[in-house]
mmCIF file of C-alpha atoms in Angstrom:
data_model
loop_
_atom_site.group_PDB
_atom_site.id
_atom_site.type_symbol
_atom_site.label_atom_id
_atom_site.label_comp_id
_atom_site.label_asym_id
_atom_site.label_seq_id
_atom_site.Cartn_x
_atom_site.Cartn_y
_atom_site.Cartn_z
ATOM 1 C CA UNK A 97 -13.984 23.207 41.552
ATOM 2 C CA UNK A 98 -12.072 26.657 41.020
ATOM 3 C CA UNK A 99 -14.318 29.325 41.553
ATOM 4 C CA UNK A 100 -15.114 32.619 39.484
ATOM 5 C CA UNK A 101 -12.886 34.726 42.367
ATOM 6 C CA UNK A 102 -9.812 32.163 42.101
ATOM 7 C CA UNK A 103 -9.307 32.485 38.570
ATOM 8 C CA UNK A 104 -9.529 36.048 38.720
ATOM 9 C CA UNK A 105 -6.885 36.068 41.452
ATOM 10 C CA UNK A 106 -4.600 33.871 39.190
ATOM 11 C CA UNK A 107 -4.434 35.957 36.423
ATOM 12 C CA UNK A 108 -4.164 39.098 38.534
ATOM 13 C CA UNK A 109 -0.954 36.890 39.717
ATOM 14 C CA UNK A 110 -0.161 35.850 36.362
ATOM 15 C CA UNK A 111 -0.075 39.733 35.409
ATOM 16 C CA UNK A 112 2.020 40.528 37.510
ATOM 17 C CA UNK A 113 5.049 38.071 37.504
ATOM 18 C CA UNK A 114 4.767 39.368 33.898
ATOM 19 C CA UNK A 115 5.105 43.250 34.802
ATOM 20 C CA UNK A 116 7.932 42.538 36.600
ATOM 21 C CA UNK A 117 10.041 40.311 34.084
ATOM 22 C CA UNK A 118 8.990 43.572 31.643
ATOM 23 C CA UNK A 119 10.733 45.735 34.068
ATOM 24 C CA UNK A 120 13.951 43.661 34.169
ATOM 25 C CA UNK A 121 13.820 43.373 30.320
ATOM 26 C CA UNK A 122 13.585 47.352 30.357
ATOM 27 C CA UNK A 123 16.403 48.076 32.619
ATOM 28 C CA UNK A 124 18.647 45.359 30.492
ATOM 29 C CA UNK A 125 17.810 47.293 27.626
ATOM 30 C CA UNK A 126 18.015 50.790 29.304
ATOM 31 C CA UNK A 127 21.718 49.420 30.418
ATOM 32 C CA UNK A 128 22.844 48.487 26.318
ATOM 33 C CA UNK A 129 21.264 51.718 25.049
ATOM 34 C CA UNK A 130 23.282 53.923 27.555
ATOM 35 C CA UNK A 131 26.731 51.499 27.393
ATOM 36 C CA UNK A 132 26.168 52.088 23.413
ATOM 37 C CA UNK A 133 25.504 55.948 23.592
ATOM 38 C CA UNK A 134 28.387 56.022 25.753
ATOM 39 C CA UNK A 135 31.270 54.207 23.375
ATOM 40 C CA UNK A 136 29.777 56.786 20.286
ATOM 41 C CA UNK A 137 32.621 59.086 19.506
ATOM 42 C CA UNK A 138 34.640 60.128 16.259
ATOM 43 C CA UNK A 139 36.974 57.416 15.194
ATOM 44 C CA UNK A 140 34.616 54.653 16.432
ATOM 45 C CA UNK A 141 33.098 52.073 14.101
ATOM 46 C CA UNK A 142 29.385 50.715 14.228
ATOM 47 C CA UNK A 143 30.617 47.167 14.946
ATOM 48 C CA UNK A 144 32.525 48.489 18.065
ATOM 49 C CA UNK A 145 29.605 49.590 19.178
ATOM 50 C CA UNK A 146 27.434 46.443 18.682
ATOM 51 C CA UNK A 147 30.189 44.898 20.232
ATOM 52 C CA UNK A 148 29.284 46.990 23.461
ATOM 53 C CA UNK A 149 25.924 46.113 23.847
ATOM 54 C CA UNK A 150 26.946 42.023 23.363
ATOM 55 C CA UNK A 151 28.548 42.469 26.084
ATOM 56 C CA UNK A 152 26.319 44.401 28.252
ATOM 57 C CA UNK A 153 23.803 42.417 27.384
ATOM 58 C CA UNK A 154 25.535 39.011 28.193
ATOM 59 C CA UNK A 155 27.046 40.486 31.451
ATOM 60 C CA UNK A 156 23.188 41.100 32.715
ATOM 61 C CA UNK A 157 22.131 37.763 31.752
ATOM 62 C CA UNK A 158 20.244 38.508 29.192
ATOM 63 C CA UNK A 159 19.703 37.884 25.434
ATOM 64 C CA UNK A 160 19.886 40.660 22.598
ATOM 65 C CA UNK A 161 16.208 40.658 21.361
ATOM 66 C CA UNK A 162 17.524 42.006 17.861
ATOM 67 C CA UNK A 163 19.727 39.297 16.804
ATOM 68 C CA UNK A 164 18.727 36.916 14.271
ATOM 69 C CA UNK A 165 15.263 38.842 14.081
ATOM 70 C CA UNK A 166 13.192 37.892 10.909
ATOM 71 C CA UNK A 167 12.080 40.979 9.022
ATOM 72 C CA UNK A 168 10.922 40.189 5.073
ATOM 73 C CA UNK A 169 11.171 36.966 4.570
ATOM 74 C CA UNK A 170 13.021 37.300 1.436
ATOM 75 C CA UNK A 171 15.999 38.716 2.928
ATOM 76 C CA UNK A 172 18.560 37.152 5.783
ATOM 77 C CA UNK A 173 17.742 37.555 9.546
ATOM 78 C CA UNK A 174 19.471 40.675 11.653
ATOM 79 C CA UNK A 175 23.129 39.868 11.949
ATOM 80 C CA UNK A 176 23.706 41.725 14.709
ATOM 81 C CA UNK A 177 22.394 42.931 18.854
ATOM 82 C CA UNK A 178 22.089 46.923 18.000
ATOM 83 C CA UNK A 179 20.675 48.796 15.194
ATOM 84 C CA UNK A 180 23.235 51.450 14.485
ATOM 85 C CA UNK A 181 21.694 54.213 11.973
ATOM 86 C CA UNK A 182 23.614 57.371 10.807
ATOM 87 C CA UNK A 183 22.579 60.921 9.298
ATOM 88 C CA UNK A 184 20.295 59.609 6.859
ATOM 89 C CA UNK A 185 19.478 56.358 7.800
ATOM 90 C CA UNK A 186 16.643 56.211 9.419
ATOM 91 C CA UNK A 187 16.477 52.803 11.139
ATOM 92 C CA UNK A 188 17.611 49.188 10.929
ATOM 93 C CA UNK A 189 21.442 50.331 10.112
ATOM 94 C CA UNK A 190 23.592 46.635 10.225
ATOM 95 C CA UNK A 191 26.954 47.106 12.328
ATOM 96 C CA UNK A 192 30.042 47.342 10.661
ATOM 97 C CA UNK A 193 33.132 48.748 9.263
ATOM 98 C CA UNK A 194 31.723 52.212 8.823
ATOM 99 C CA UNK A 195 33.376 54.987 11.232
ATOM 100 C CA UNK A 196 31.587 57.486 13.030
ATOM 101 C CA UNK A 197 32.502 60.744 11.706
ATOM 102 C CA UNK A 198 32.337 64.457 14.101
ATOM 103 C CA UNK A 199 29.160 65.813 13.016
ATOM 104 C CA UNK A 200 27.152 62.708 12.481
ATOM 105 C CA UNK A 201 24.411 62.003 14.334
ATOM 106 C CA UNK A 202 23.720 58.520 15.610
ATOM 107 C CA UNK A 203 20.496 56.305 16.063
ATOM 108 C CA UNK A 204 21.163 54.161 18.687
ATOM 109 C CA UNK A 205 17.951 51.552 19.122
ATOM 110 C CA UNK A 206 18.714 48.146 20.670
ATOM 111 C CA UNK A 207 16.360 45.403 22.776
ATOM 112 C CA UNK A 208 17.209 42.709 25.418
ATOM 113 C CA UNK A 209 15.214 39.689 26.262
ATOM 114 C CA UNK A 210 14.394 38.768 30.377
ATOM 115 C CA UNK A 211 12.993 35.263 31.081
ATOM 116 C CA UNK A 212 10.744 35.140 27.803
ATOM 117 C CA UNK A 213 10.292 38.937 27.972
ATOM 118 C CA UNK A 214 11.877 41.618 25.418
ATOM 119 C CA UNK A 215 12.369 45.394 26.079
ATOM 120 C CA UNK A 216 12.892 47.747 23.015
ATOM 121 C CA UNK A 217 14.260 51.435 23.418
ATOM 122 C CA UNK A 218 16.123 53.969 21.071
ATOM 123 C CA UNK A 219 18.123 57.310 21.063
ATOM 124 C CA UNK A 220 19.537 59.317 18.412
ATOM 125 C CA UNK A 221 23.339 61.083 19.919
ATOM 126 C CA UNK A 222 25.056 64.089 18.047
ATOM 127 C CA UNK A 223 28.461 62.934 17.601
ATOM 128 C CA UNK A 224 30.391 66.269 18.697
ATOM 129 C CA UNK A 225 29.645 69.525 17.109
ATOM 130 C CA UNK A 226 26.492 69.096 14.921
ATOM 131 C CA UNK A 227 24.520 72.008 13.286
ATOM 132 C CA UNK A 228 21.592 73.709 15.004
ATOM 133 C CA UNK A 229 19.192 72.421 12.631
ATOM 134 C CA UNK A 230 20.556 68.524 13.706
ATOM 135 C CA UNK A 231 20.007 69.410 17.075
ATOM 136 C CA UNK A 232 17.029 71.055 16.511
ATOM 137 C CA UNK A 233 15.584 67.609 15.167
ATOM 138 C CA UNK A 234 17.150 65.227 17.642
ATOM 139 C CA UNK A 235 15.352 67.627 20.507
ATOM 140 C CA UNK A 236 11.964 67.744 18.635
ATOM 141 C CA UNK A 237 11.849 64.059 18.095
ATOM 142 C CA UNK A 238 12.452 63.277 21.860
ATOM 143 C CA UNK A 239 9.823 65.864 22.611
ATOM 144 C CA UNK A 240 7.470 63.936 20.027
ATOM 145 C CA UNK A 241 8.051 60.992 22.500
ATOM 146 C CA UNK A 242 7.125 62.530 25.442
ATOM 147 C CA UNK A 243 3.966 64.303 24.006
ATOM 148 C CA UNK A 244 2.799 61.165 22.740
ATOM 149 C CA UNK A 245 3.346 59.088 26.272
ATOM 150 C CA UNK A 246 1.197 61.997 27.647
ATOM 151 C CA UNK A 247 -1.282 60.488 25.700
ATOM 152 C CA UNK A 248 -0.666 57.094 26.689
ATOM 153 C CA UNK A 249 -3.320 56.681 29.699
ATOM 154 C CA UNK A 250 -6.164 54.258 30.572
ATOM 155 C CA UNK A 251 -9.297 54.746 28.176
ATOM 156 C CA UNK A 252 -7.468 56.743 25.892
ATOM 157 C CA UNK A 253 -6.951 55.241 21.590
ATOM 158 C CA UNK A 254 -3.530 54.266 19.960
ATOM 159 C CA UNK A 255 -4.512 57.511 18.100
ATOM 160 C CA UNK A 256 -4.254 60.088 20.229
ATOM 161 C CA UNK A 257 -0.661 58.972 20.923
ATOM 162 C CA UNK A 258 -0.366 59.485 17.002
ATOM 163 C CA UNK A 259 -2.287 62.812 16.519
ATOM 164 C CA UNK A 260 -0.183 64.103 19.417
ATOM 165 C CA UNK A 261 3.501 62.958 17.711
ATOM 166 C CA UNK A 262 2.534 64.096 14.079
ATOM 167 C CA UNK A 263 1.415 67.642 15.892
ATOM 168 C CA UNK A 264 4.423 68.424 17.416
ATOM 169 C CA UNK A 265 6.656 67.227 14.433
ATOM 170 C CA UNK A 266 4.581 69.231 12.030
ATOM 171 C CA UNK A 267 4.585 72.543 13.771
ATOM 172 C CA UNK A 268 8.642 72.340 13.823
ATOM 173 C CA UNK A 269 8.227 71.712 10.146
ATOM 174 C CA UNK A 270 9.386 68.199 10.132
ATOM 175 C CA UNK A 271 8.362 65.314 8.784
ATOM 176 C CA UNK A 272 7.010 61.494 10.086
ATOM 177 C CA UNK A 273 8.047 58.533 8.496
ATOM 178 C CA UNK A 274 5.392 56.936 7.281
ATOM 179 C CA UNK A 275 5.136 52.761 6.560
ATOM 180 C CA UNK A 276 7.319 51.955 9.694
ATOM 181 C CA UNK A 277 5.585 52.141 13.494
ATOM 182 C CA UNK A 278 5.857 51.810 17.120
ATOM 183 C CA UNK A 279 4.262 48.651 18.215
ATOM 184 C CA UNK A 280 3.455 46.292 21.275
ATOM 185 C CA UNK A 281 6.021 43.986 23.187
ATOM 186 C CA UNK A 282 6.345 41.344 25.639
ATOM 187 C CA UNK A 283 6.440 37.441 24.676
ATOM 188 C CA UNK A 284 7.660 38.931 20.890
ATOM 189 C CA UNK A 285 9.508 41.892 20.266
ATOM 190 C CA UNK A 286 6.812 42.838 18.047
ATOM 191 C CA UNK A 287 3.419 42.530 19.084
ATOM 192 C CA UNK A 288 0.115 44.226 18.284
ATOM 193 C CA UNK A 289 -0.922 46.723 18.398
ATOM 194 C CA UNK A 290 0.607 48.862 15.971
ATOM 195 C CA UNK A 291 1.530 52.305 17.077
ATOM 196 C CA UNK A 292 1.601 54.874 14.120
ATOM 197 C CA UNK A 293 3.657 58.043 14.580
ATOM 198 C CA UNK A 294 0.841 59.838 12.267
ATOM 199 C CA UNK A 295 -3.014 59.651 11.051
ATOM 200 C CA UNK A 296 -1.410 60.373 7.581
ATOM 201 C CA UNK A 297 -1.990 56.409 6.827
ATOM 202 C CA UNK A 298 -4.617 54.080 8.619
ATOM 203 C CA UNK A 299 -4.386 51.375 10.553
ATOM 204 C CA UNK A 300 -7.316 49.200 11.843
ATOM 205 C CA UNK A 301 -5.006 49.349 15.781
ATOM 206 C CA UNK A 302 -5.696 53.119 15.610
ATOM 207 C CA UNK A 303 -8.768 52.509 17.424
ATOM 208 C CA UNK A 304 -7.735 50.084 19.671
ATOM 209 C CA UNK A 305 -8.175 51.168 23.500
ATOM 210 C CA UNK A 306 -5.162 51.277 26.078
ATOM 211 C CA UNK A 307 -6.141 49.388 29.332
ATOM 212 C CA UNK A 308 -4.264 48.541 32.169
ATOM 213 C CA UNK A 309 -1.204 46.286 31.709
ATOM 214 C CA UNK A 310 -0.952 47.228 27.999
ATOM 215 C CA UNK A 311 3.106 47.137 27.061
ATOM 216 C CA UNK A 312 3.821 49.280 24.102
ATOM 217 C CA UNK A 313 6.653 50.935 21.919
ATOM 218 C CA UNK A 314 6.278 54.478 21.063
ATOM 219 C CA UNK A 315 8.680 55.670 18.652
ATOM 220 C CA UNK A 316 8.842 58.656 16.855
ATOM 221 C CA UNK A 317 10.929 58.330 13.510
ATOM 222 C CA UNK A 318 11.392 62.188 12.151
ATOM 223 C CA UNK A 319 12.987 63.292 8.992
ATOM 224 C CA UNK A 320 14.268 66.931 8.057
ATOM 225 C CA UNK A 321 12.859 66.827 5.051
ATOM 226 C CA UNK A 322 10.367 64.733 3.167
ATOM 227 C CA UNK A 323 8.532 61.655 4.881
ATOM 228 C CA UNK A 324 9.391 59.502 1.600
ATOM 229 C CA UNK A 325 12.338 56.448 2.602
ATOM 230 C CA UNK A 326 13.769 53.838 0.868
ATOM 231 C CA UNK A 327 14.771 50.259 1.650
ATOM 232 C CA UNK A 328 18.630 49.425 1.582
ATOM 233 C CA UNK A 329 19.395 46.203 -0.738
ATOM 234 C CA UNK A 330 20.597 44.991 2.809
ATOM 235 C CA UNK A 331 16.938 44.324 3.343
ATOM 236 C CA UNK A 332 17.354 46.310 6.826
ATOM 237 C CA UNK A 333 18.575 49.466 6.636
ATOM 238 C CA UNK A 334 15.998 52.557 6.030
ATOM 239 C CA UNK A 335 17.023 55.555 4.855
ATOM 240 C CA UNK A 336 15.516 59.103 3.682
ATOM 241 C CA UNK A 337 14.811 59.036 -0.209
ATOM 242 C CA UNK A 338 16.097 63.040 -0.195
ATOM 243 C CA UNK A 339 18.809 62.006 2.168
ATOM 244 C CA UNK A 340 17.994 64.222 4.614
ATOM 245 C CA UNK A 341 18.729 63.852 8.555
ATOM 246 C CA UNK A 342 16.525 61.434 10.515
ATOM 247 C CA UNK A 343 16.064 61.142 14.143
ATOM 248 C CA UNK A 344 14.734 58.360 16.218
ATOM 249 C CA UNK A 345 13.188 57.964 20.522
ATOM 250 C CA UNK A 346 12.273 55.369 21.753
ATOM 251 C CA UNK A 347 10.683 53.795 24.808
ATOM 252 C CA UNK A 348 8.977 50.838 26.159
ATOM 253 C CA UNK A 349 5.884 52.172 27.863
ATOM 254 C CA UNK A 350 3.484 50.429 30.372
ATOM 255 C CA UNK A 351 0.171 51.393 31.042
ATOM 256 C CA UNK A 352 -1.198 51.489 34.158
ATOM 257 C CA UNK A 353 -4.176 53.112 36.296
ATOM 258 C CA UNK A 354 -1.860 55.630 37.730
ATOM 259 C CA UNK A 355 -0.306 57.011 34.047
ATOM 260 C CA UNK A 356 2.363 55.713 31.790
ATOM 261 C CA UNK A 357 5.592 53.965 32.967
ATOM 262 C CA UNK A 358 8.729 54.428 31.085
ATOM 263 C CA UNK A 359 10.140 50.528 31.504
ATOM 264 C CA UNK A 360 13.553 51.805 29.628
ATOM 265 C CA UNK A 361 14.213 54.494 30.966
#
């Protein structure tokens, strides 16, 4: 009969073949986001640039996590292996003709599958010369990340991650999108818990403790101007309801006993 001790020691085992497929999944992912940031440039169209992380992805051996992904059920699957959002849109932007313009910035957020396990990470890239406000938000909302993963630590709640992202957004007089979230991963793309970028709405996961081995997206989504957004008739694509700029960071973030690991970086 398996003992107490021996079960314990298999799913310490079990644990860990499962950190490590997360870690390939997150350098896959890590390797689309920065092939994709790469090919952004003026005269370049969305689909060329889902077309570069296909073929990253393939040439790694892995599957894009974002393709064929069901959102509301009322609307088709995602057509495409990136999410390709610009100036105003804030997430979920389909691939296609449209051509990226000097100026623009770009929301690059894309996910690849390893053996049964999915990474997730995003980047927003000024296209050229953009103004010093643009920049201004694309820096804040990466520093929104990185004050919220500070947060992310054994024994810690899902809402101090939130309370610290909101902070730093608010005091650069920004806003958080509210209704969309970071969220778990590993099996799915999108596990629980959720991972609000705000206390401004609740959610039950707020109070949910991080523990060792937790996988989790955090993902600042910050708009210029109001919080308000809209849903395209696409049934993907978010954008601002004033139309103002929006900028997006992402990571896939494990927790362990020693502090947050960036799996996507």
């Amino acid at each position: 009969m398996i003992t107490d001790a021996e079960v314990e020691d298999i799913h310490i085992k079990t644990k860990h073949w499962e950190i490590e497929r997360m870690r390939r999944a997150g350098k896959a992912t890590a390797a689309a986001r920065e092939a994709a940031k790469a090919a952004v440039a003026p005269g370049v169209t969305t689909a060329y640039i889902n077309e570069v992380v296909e073929k990253t992805i393939s040439e790694l051996g892995a599957k894009a996590s974002f393709l064929h992904q069901v959102g509301y059920p009322e609307y088709p699957p995602y057509p495409a292996s990136v999410c390709v959002s610009v100036n105003d849109e804030v997430i979920h932007g389909i691939p296609g003709p449209r051509v990226i313009q000097e100026g623009d910035i770009v929301k690059i957020d894309v996910g690849a599958e390893v053996e049964g396990f999915h990474g997730d990470s995003a980047v927003t890239v000024a296209v050229g010369s953009v103004s010093s406000e643009a920049q201004r938000l694309i820096d804040v909302t990466r520093e929104c990340f990185f004050k919220g993963v500070e947060k992310a630590r054994v024994g810690n709640r899902i809402r101090d991650i939130s309370a610290a992202v909101a902070k730093h957004a608010e005091a650069a007089g920004f806003s958080v999108v509210q209704g969309y979230t970071g969220h778990g991963i590993g099996r799915d793309l999108h596990e629980g818990p959720s991972v609000p970028n705000s206390l401004h709405e609740f959610f039950p996961d707020l109070d949910v403790i991080l523990v060792p081995g937790m996988t989790i997206c955090i993902e600042p989504m910050i708009n210029m101007g109001r919080h308000r957004i809209r849903l395209m008739p696409d049934g993907w694509t978010v954008k601002t309801r004033d139309k103002s700029l929006s900028a997006h960071y992402e990571h896939t973030v494990l927790i362990t006993d020693s502090g947050p690991e960036l799996l996507t970086e």
